[in-house]
PDB file of N, CA and C in Angstrom:
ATOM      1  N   UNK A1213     190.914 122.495  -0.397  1.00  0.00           N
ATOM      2  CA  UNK A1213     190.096 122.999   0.679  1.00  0.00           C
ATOM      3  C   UNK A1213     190.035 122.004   1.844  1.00  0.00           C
ATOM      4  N   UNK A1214     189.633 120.876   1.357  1.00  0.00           N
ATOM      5  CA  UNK A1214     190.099 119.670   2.325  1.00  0.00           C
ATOM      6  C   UNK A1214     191.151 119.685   3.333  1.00  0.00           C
ATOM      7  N   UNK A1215     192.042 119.705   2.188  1.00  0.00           N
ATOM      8  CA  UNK A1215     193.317 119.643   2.919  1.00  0.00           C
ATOM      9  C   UNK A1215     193.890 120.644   4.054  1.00  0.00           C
ATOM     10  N   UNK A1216     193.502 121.925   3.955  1.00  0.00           N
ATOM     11  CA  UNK A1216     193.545 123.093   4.918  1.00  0.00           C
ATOM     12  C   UNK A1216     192.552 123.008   5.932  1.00  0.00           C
ATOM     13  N   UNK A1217     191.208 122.271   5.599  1.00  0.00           N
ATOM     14  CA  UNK A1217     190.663 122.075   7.025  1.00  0.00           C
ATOM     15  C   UNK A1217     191.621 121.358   7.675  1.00  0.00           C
ATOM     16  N   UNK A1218     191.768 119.972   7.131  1.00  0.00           N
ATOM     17  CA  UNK A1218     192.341 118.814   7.940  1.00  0.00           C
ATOM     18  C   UNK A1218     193.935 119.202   8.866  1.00  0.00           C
ATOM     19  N   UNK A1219     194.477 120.376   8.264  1.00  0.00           N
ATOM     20  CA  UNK A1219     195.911 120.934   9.138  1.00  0.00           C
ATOM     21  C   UNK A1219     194.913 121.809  10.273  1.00  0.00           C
ATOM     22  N   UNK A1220     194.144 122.544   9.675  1.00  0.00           N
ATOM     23  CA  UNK A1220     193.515 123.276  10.633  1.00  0.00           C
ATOM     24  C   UNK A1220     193.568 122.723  12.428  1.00  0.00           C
ATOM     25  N   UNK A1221     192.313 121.369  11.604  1.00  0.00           N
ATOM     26  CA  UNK A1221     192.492 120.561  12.808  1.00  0.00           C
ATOM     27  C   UNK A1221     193.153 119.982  13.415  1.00  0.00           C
ATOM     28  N   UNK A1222     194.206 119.560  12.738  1.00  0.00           N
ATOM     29  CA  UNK A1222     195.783 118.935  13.390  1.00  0.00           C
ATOM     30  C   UNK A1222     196.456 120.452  14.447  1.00  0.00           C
ATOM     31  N   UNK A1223     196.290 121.570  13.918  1.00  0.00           N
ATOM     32  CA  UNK A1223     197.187 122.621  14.896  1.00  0.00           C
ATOM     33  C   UNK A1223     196.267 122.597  15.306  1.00  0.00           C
ATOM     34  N   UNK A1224     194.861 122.714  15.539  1.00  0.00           N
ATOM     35  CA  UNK A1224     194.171 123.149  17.076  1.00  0.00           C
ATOM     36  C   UNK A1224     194.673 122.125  17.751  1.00  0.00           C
ATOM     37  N   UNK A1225     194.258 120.694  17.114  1.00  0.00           N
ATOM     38  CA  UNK A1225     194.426 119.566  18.104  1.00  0.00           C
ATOM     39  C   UNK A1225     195.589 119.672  19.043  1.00  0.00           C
ATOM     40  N   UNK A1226     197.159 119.973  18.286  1.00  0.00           N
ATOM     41  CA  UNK A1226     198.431 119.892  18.949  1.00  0.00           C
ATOM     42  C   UNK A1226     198.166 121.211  19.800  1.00  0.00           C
ATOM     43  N   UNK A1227     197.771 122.177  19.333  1.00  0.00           N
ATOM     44  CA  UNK A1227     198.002 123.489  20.142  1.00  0.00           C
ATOM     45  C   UNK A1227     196.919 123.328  21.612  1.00  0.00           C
ATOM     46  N   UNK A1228     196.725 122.429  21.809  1.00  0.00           N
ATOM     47  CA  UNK A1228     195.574 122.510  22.907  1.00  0.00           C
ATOM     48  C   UNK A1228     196.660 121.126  23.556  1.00  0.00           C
ATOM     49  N   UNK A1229     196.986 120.244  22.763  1.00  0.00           N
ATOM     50  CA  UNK A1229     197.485 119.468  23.834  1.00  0.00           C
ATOM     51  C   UNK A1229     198.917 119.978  24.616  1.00  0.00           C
ATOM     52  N   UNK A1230     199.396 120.821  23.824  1.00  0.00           N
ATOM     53  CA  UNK A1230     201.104 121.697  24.055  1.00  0.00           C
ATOM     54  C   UNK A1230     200.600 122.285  25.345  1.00  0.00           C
ATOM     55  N   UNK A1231     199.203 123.042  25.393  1.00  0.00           N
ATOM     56  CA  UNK A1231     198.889 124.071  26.286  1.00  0.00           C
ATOM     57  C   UNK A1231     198.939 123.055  27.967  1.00  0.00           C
ATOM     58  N   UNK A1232     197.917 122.281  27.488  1.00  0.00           N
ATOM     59  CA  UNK A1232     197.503 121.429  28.388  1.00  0.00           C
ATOM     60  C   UNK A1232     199.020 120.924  28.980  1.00  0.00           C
ATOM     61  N   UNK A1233     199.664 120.529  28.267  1.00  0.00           N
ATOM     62  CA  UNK A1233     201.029 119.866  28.947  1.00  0.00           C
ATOM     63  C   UNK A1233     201.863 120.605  29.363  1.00  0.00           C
ATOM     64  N   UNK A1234     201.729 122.553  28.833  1.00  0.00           N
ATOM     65  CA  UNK A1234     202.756 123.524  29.431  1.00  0.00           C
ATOM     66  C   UNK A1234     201.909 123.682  30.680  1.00  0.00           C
ATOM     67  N   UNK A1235     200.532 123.891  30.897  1.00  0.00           N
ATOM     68  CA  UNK A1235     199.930 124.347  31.815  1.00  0.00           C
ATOM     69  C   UNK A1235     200.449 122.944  33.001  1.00  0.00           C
ATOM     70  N   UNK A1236     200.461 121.827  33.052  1.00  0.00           N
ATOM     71  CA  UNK A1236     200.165 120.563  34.159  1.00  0.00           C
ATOM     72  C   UNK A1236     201.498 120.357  34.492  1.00  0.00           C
ATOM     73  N   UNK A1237     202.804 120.842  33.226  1.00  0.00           N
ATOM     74  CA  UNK A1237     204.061 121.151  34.242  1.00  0.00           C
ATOM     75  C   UNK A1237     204.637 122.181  34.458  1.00  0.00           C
ATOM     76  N   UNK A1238     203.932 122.962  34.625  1.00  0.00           N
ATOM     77  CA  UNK A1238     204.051 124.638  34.616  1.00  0.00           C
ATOM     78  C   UNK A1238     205.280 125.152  35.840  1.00  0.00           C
ATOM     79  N   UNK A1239     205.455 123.967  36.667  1.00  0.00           N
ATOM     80  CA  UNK A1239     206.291 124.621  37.418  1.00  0.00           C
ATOM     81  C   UNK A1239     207.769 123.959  36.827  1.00  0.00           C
ATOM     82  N   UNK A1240     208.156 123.014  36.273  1.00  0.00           N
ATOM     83  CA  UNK A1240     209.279 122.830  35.615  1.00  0.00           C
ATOM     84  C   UNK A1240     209.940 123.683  34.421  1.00  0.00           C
ATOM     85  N   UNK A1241     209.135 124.222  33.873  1.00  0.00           N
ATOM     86  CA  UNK A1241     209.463 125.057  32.649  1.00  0.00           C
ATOM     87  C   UNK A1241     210.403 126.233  32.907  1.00  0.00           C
ATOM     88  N   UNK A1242     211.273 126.320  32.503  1.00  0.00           N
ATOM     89  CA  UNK A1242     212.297 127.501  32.531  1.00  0.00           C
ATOM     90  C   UNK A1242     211.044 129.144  32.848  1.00  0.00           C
ATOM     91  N   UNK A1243     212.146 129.747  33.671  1.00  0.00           N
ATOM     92  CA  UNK A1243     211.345 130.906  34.071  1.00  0.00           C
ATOM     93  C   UNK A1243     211.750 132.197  33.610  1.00  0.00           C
ATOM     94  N   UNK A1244     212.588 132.031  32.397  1.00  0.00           N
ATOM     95  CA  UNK A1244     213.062 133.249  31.795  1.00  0.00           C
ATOM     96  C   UNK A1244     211.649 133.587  30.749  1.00  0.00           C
ATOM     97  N   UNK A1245     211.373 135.241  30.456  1.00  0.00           N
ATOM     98  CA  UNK A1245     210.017 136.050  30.067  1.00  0.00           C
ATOM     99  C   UNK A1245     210.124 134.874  28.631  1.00  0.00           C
ATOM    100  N   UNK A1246     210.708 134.652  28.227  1.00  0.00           N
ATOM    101  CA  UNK A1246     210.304 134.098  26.308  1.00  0.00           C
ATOM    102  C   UNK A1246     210.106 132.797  26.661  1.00  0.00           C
ATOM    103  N   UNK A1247     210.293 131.845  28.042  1.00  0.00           N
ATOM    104  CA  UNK A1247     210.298 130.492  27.734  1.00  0.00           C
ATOM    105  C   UNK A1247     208.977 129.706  29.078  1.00  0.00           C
ATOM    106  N   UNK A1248     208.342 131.511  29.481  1.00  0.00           N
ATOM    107  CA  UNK A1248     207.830 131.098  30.620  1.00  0.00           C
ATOM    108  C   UNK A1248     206.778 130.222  30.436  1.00  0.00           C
ATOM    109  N   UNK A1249     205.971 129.661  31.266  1.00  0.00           N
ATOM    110  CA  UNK A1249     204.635 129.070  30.876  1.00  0.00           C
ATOM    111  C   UNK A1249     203.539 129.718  30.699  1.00  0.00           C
ATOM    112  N   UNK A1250     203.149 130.763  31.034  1.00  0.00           N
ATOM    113  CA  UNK A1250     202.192 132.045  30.412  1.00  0.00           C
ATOM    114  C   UNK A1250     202.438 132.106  28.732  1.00  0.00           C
ATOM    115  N   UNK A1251     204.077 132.666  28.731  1.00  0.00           N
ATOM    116  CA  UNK A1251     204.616 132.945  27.008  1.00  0.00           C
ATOM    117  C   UNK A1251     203.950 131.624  26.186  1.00  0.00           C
ATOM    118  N   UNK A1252     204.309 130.512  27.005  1.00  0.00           N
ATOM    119  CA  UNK A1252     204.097 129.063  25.947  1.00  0.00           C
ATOM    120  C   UNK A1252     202.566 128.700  25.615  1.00  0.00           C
ATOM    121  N   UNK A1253     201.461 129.165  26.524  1.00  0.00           N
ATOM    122  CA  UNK A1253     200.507 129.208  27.096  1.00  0.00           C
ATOM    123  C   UNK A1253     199.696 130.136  25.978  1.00  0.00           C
ATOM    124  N   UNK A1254     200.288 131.072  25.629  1.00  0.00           N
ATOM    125  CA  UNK A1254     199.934 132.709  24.782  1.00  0.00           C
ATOM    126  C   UNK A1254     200.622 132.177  23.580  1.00  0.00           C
ATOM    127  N   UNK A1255     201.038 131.539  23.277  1.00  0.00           N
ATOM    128  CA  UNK A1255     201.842 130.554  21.866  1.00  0.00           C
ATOM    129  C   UNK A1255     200.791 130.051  21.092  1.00  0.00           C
ATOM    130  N   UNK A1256     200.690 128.973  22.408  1.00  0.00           N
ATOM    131  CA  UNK A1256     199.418 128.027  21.795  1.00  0.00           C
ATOM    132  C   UNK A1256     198.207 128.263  21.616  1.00  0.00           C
ATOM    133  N   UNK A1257     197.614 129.448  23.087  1.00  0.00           N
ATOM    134  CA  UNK A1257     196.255 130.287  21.951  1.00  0.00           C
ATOM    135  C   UNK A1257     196.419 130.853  20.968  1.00  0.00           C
ATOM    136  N   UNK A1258     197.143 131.866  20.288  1.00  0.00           N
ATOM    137  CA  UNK A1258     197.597 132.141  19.085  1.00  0.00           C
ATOM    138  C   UNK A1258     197.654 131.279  18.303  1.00  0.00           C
ATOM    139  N   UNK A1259     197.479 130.232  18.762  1.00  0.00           N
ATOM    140  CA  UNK A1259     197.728 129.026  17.476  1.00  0.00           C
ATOM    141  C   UNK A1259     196.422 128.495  17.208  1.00  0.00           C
ATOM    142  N   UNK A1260     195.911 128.109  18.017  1.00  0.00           N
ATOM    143  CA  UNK A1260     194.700 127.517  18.240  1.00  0.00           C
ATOM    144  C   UNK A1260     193.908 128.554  17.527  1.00  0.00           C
ATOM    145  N   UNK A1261     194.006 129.909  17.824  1.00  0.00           N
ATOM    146  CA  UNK A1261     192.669 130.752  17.220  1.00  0.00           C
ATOM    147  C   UNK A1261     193.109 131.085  15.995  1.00  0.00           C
ATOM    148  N   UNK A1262     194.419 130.994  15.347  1.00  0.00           N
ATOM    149  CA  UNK A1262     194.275 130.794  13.851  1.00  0.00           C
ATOM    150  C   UNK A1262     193.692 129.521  13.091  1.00  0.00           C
ATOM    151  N   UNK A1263     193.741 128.509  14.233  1.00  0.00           N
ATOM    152  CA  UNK A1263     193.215 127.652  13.127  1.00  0.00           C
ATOM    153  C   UNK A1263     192.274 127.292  13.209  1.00  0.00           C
ATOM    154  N   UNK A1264     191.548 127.879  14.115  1.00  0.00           N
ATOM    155  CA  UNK A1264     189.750 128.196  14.423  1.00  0.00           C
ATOM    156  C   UNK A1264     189.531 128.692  12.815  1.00  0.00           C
ATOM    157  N   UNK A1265     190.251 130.474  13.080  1.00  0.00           N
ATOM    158  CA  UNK A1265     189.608 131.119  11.740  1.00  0.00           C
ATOM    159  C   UNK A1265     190.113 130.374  10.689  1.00  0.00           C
ATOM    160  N   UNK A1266     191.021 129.761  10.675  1.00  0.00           N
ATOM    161  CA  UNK A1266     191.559 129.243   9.143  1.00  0.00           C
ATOM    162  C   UNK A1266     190.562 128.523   8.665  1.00  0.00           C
ATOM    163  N   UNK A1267     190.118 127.738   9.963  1.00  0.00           N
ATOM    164  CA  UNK A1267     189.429 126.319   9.446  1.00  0.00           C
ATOM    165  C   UNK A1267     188.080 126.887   9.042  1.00  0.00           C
ATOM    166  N   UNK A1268     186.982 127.946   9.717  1.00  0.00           N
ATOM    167  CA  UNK A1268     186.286 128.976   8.731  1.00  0.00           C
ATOM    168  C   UNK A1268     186.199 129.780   7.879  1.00  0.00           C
ATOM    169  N   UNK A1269     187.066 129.718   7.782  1.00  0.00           N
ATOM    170  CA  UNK A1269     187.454 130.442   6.080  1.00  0.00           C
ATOM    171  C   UNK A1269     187.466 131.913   6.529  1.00  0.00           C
ATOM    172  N   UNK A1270     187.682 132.634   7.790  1.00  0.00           N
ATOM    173  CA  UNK A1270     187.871 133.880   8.061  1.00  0.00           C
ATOM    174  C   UNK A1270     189.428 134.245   7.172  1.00  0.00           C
ATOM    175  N   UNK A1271     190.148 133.310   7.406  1.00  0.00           N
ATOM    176  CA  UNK A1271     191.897 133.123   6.842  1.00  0.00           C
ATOM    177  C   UNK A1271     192.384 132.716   6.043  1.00  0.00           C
ATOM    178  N   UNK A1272     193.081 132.850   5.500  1.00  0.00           N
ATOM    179  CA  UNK A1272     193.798 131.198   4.979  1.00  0.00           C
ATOM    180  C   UNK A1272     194.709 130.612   5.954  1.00  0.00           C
ATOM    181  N   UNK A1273     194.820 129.507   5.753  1.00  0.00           N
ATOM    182  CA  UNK A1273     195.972 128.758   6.989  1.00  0.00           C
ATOM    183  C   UNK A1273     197.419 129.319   7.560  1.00  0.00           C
ATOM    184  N   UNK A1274     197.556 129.870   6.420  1.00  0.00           N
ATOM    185  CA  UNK A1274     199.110 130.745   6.407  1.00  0.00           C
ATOM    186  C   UNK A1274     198.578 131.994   6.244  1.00  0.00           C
ATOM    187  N   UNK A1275     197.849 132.644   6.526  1.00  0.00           N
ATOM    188  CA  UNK A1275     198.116 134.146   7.143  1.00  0.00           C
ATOM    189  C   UNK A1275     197.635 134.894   5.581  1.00  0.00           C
ATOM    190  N   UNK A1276     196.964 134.377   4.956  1.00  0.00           N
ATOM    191  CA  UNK A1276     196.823 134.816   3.765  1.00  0.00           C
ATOM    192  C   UNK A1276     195.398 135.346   3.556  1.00  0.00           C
ATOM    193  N   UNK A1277     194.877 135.856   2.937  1.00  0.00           N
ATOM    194  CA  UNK A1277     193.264 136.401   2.844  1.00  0.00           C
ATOM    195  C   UNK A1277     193.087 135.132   1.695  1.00  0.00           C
ATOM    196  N   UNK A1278     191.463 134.968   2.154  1.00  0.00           N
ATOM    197  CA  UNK A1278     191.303 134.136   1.259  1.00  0.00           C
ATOM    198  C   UNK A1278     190.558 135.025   0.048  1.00  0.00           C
ATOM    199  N   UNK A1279     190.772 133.605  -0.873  1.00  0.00           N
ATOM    200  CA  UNK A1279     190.530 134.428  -2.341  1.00  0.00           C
ATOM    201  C   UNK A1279     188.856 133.852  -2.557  1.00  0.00           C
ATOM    202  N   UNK A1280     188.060 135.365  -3.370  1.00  0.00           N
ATOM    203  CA  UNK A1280     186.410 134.916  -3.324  1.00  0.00           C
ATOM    204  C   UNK A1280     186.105 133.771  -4.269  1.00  0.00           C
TER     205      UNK A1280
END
């Protein structure tokens, strides 16, 4: 249980700093639809809000229901 908080918090942590660093060079980033900075942007919230719920036990870390 430990251990799935503690990734939890490692992907919010990275997924917020990815965002932060796609967002501040947002104009260098390739401008094709899959590599844009919006897409990378919509990556990393998706990431971040799984491991919100993971880390509350809404989830499991991997996409799994948790068991009662």
């Amino acid at each position: 249980m430990e251990k799935e908080k503690l990734q939890s918090i490692l992907i919010l942590v990275f997924s917020v700093i990815f965002a932060l660093t796609v967002y501040i060079f947002r104009a260098d980033v390739p401008t094709t639809w899959y590599l844009s900075a919006e897409a990378l942007m919509a990556a990393a919230a998706a990431a971040a809000l799984h491991s919100i719920l993971s880390f509350f036990g809404v989830i499991g870390l991997w996409g799994s229901k948790k068991k009662k």
